[in-house]
PDB file of C-alpha atoms in Angstrom:
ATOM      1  CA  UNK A   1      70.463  45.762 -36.248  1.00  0.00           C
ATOM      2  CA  UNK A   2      73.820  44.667 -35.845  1.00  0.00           C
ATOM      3  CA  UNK A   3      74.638  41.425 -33.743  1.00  0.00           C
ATOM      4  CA  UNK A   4      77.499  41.979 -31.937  1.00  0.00           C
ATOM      5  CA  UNK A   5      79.171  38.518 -30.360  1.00  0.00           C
ATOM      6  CA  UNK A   6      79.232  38.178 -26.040  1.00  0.00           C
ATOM      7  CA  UNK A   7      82.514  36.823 -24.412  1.00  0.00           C
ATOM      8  CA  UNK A   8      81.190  34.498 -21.644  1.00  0.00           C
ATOM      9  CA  UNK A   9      83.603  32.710 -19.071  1.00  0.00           C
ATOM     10  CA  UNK A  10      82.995  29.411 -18.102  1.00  0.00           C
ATOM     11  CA  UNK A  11      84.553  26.974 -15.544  1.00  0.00           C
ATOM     12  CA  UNK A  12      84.637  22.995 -16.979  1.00  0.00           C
ATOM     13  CA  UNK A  13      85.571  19.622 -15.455  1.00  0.00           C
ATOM     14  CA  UNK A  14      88.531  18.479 -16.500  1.00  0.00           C
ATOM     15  CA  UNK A  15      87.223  15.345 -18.723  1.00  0.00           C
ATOM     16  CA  UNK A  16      84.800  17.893 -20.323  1.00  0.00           C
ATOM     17  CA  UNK A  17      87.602  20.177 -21.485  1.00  0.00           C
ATOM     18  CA  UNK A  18      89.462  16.809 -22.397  1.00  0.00           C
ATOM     19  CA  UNK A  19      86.769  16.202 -24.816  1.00  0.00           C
ATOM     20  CA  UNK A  20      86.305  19.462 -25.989  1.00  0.00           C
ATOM     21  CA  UNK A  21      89.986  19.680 -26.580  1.00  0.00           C
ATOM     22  CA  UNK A  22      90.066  16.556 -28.814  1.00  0.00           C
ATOM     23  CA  UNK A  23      86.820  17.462 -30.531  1.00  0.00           C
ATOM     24  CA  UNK A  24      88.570  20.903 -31.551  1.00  0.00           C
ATOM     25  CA  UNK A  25      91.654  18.879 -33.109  1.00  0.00           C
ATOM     26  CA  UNK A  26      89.305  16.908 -34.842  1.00  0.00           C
ATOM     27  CA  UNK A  27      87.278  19.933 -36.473  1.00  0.00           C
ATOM     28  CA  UNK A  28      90.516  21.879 -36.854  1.00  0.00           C
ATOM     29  CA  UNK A  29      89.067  24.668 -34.887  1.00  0.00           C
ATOM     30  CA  UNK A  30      90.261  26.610 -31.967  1.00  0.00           C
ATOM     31  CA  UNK A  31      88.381  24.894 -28.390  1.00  0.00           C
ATOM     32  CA  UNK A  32      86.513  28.480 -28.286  1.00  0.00           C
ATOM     33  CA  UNK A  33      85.022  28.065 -31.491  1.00  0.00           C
ATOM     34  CA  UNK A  34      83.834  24.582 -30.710  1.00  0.00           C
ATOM     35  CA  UNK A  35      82.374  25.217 -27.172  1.00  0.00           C
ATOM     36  CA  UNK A  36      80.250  28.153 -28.991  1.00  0.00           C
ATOM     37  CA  UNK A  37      79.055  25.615 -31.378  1.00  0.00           C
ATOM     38  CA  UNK A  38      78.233  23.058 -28.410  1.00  0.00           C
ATOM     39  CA  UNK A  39      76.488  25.676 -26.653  1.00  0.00           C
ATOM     40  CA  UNK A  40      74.533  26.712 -29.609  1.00  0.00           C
ATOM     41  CA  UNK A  41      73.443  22.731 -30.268  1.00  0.00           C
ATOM     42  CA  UNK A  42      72.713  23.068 -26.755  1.00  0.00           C
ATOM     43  CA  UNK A  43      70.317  25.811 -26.677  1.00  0.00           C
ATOM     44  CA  UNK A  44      68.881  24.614 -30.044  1.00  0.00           C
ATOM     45  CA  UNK A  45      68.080  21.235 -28.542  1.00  0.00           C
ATOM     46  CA  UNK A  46      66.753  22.832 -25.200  1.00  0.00           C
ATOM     47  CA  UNK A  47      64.482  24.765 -27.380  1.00  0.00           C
ATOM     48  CA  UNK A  48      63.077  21.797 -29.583  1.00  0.00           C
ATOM     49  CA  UNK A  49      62.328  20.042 -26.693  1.00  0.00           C
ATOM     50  CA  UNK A  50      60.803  22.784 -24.730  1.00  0.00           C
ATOM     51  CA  UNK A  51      62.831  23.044 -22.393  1.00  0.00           C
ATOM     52  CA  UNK A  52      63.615  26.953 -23.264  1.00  0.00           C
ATOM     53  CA  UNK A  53      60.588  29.069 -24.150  1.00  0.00           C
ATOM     54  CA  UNK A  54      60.476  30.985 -26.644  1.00  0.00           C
ATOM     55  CA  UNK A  55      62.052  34.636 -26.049  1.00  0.00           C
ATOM     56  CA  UNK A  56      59.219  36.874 -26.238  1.00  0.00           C
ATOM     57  CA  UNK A  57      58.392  34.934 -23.380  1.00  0.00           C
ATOM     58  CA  UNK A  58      58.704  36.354 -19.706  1.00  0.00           C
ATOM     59  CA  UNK A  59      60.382  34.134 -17.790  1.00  0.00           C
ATOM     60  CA  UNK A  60      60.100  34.269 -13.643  1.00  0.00           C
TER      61      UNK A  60
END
């Protein structure tokens, strides 16, 4: 099956888009690219610790 990439808006603080901003010059990479990869280490994190179940799991 063919995984086709979401667009999701999201509203930061201004220090968080600071730090976003200068971890995208870093990485050479545009600040949407590098918020996808923080929300993936996110989710991946949320997941090893538990946090997020697994998603064949129903969730109330």
């Amino acid at each position: 099956m063919l995984e086709v990439a979401k667009r999701v808006y999201v509203t930061l603080p201004d220090t968080v888009h600071a730090d976003l901003e200068r971890w995208a010059k870093v990485r050479d990479q545009a600040i949407a690219t590098v918020a996808a990869i923080a929300i993936e280490l996110a989710i991946r994190d949320a997941k090893d610790r538990g946090e997020l179940p697994p998603a064949d799991t129903e969730v109330k």
